[in-house]
PDB file of C-alpha atoms in Angstrom:
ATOM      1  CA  UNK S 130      10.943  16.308  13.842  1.00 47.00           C
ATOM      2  CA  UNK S 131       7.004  16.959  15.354  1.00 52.00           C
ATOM      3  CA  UNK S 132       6.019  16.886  11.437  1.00 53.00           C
ATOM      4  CA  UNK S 133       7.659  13.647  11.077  1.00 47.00           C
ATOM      5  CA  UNK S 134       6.716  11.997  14.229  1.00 42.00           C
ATOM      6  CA  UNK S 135       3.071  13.353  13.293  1.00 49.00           C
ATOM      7  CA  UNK S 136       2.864  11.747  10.104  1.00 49.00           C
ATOM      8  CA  UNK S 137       4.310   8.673  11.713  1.00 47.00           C
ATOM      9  CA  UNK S 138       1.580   8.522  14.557  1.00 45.00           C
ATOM     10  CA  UNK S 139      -1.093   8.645  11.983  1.00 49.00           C
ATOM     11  CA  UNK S 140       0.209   6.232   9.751  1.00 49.00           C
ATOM     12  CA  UNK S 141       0.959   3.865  12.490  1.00 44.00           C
ATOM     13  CA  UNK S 142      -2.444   4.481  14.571  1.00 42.00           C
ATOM     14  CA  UNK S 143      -4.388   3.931  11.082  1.00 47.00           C
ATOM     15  CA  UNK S 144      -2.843   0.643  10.294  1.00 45.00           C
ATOM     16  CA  UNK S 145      -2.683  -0.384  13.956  1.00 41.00           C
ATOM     17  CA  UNK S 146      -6.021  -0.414  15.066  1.00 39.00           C
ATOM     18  CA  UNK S 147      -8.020   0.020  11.658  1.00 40.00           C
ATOM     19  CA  UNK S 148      -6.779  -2.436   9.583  1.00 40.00           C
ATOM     20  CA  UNK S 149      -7.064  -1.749   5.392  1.00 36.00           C
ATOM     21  CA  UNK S 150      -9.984  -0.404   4.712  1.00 34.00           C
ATOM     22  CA  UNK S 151     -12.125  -0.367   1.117  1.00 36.00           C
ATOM     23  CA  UNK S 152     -15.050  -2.389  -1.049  1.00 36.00           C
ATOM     24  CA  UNK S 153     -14.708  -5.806  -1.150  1.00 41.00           C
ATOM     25  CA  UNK S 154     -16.412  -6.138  -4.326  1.00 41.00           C
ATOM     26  CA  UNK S 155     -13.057  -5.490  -6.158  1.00 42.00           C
ATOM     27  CA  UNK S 156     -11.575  -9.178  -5.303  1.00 41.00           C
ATOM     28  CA  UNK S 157     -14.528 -10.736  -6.883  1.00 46.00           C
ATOM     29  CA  UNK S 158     -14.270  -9.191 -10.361  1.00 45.00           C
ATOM     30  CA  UNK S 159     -10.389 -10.128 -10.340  1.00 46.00           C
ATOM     31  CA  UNK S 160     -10.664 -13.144  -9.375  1.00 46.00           C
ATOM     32  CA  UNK S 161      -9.347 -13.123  -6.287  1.00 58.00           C
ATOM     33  CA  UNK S 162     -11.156 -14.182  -3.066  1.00 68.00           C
ATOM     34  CA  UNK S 163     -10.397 -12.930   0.430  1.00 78.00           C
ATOM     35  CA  UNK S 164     -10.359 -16.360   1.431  1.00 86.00           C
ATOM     36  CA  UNK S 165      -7.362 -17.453  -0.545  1.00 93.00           C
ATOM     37  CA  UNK S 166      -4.988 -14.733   0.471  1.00 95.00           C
ATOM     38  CA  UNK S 167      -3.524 -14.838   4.451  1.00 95.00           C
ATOM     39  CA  UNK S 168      -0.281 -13.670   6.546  1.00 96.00           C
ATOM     40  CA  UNK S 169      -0.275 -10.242   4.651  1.00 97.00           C
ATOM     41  CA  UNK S 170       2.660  -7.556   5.554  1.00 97.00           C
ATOM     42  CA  UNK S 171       4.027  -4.356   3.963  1.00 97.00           C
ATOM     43  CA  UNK S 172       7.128  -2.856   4.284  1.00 98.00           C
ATOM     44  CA  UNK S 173       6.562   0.636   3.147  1.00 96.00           C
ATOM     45  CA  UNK S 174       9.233   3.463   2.734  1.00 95.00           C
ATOM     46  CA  UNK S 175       7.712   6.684   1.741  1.00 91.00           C
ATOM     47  CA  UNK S 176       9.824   9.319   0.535  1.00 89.00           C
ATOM     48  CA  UNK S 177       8.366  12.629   2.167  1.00 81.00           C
ATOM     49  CA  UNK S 178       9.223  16.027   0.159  1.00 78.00           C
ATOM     50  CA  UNK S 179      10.588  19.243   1.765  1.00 74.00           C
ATOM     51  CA  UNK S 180       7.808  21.466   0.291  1.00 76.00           C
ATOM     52  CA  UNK S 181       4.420  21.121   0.848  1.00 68.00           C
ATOM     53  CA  UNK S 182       3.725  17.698  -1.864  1.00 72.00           C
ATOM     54  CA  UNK S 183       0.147  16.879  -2.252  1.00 75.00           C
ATOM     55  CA  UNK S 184       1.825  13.368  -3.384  1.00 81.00           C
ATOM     56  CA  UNK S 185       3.765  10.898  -1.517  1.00 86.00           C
ATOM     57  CA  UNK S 186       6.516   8.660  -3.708  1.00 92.00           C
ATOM     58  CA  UNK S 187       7.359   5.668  -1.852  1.00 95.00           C
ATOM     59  CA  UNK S 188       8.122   1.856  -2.252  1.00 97.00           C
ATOM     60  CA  UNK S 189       6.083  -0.922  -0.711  1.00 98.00           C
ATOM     61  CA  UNK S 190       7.257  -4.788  -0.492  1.00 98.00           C
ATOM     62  CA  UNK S 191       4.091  -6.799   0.110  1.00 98.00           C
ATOM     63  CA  UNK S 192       3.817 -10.467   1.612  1.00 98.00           C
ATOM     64  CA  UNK S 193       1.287 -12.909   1.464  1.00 97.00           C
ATOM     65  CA  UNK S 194       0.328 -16.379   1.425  1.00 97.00           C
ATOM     66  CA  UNK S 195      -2.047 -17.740  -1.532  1.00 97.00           C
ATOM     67  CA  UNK S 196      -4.151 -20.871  -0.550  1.00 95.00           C
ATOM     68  CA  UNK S 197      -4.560 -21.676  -4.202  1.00 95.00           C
ATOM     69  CA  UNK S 198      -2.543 -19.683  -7.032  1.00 93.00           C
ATOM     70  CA  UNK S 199      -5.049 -17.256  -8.829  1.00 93.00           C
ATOM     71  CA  UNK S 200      -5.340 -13.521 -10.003  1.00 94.00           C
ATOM     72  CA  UNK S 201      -4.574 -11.146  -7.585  1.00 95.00           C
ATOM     73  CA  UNK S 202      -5.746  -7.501  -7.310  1.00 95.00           C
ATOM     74  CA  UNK S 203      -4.278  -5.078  -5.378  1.00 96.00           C
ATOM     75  CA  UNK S 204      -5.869  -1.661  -4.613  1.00 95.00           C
ATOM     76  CA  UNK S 205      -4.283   1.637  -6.000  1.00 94.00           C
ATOM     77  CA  UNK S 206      -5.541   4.887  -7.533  1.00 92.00           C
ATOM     78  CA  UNK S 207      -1.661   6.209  -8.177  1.00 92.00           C
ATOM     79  CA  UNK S 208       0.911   5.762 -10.203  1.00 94.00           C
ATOM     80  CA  UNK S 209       3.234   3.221 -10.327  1.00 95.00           C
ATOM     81  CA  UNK S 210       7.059   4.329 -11.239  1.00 93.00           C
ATOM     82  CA  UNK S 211       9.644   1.801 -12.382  1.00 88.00           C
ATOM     83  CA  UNK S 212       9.403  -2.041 -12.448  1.00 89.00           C
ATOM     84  CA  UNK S 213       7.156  -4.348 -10.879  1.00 95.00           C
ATOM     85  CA  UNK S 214       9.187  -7.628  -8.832  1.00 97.00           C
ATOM     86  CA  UNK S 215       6.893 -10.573  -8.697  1.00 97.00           C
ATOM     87  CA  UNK S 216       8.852 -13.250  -6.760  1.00 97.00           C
ATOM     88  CA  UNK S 217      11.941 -11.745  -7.491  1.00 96.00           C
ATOM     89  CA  UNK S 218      11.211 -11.278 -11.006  1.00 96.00           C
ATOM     90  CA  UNK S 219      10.486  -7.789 -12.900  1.00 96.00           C
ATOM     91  CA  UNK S 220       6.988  -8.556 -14.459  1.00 94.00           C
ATOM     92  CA  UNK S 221       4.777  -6.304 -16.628  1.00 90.00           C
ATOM     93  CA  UNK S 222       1.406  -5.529 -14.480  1.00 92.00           C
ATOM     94  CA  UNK S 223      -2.434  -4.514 -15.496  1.00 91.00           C
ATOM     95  CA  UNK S 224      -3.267  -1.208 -13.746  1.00 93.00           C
ATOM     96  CA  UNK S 225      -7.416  -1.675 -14.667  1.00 90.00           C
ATOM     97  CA  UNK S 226     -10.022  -0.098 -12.830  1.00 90.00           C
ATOM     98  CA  UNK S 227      -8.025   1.494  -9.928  1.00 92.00           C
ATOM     99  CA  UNK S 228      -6.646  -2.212  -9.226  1.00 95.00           C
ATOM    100  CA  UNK S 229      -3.220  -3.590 -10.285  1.00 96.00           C
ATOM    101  CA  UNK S 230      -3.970  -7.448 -11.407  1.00 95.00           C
ATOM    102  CA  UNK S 231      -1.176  -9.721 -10.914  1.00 95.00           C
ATOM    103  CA  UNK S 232      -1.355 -12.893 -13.482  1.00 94.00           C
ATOM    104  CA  UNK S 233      -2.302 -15.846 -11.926  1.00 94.00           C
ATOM    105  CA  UNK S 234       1.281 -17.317 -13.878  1.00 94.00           C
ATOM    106  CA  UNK S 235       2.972 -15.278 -11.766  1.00 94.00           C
ATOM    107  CA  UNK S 236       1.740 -16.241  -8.673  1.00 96.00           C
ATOM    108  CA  UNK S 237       2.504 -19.442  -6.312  1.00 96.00           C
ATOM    109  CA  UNK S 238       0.390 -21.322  -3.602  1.00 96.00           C
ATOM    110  CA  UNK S 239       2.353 -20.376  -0.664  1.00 96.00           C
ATOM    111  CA  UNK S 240       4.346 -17.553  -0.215  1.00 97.00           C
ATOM    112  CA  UNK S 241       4.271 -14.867  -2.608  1.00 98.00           C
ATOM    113  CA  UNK S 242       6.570 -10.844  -2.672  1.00 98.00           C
ATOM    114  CA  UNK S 243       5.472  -7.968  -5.099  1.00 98.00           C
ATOM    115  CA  UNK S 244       7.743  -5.115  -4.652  1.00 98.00           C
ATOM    116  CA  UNK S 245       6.701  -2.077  -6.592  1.00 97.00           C
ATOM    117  CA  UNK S 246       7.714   2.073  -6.375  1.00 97.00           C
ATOM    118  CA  UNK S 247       4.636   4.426  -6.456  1.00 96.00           C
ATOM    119  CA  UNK S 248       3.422   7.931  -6.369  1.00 93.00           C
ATOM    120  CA  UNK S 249       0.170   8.437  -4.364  1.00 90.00           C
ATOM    121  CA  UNK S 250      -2.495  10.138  -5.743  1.00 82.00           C
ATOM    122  CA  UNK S 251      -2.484  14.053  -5.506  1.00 77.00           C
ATOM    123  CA  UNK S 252      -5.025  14.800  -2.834  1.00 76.00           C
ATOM    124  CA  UNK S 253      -3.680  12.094  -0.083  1.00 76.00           C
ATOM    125  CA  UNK S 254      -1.793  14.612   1.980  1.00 74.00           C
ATOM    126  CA  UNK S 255      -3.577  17.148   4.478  1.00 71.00           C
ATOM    127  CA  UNK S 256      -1.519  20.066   5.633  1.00 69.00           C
ATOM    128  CA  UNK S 257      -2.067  22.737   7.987  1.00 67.00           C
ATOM    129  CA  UNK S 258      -1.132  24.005  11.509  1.00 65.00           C
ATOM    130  CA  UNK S 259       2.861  23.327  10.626  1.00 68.00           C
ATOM    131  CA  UNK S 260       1.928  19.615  10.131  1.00 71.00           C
ATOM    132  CA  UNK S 261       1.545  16.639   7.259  1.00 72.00           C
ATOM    133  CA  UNK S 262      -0.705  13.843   7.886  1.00 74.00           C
ATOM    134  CA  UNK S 263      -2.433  10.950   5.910  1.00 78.00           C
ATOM    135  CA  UNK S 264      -6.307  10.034   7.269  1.00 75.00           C
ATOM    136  CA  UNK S 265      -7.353   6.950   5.656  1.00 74.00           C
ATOM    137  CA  UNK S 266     -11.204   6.365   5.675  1.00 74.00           C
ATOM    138  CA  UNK S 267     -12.440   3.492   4.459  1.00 69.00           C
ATOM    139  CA  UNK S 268     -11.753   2.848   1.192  1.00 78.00           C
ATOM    140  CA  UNK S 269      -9.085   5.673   0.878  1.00 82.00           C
ATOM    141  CA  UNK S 270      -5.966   3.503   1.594  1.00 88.00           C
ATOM    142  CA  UNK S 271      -5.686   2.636  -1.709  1.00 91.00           C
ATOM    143  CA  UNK S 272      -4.527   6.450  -2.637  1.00 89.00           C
ATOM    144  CA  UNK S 273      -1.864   6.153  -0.642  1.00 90.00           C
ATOM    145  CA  UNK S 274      -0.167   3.028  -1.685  1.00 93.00           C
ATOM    146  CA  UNK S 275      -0.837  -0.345  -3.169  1.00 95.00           C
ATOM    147  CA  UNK S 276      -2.921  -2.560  -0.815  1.00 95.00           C
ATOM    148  CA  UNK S 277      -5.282  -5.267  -0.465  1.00 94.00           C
ATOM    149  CA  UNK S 278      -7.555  -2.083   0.613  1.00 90.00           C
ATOM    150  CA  UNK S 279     -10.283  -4.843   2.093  1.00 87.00           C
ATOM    151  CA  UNK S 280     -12.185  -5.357   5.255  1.00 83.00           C
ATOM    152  CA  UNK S 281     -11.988  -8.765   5.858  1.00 86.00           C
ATOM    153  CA  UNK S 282      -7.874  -8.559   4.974  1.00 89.00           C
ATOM    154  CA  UNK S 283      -6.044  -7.433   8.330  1.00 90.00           C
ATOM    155  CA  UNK S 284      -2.189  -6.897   7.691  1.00 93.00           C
ATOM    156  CA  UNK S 285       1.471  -6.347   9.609  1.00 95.00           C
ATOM    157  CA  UNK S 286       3.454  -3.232   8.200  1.00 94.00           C
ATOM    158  CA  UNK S 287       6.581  -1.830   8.936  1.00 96.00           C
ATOM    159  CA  UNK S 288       7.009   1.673   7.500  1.00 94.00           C
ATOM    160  CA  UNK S 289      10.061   4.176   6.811  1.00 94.00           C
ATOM    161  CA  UNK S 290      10.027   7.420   6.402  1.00 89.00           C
ATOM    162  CA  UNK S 291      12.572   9.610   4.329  1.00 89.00           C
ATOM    163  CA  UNK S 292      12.243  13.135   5.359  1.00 84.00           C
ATOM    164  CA  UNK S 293      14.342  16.174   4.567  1.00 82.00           C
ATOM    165  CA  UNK S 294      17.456  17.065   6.529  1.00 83.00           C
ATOM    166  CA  UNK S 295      16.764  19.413   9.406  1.00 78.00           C
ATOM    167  CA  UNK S 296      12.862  18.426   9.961  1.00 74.00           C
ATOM    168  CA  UNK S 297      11.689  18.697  13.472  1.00 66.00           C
TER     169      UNK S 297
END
């Protein structure tokens, strides 16, 4: 349970009073401005492994509101595992650069869900001293899971964690 509640506590305190974190200068080349995208939230399940992973599997349900429908890149240097749900439809998706670009087709002024499952990139997981934690500096979010990892993009997130039977 303390590994699980520390993992929690850093999650939460990250997100909480950091925000995302990252480059900006990924939104510009996909054509997506910080400007048209508003009321973000993730609801993010990560599956955590009894041995020591240095990857986190996981599922992530993000919400947001597009001023104007366009292109829209979202930060991750994982994998992605299964199908991509665009508005409630499975959708084929460009992983390009360390960005995912969602067609502009796809998307709709207003209120807009991508649901996606994911495997984090292999370093994103510290361990030591009987614990498991995630530190997200800037720019680093976007190992972890898919995210508008941005500055000027602040979000809500509600997170889940599957751990094994019998952690303290």
């Amino acid at each position: 349970m303390r590994k699980l509640l520390t993992l929690l506590y850093c999650l939460l305190w990250q997100f909480a009073y950091a925000g995302t974190c990252g480059q900006d200068a990924s939104t510009k080349q996909a054509g997506t401005s910080t400007e048209n995208i508003s009321d973000i939230s993730y609801e993010l399940s990560f599956n955590i492994a009894a041995e020591q992973p240095t990857s986190i599997s996981g599922n992530v349900v993000i919400y947001f509101i597009l001023q104007q429908r366009s292109d829209v890149a979202l930060d991750f240097q994982g994998q992605l595992s299964g199908p991509c749900l665009i508005n409630g439809k499975k959708r084929k998706v460009l992983m390009q650069d360390g960005r995912i670009v969602l067609a502009m087709k796809r998307m709709r002024e207003g209120i807009n869900r991508v649901e996606m499952n994911f495997v984090s990139q292999s370093d994103v997981i510290t361990i030591g001293d009987n614990r498991q934690y995630v530190m997200f500096k800037p720019g680093q979010t976007r190992k972890c899971f898919p995210c508008f990892d941005r500055p000027t993009l602040r979000a809500r997130f509600i997170t889940h964690l599957n751990a094994p039977d019998g952690w303290k």
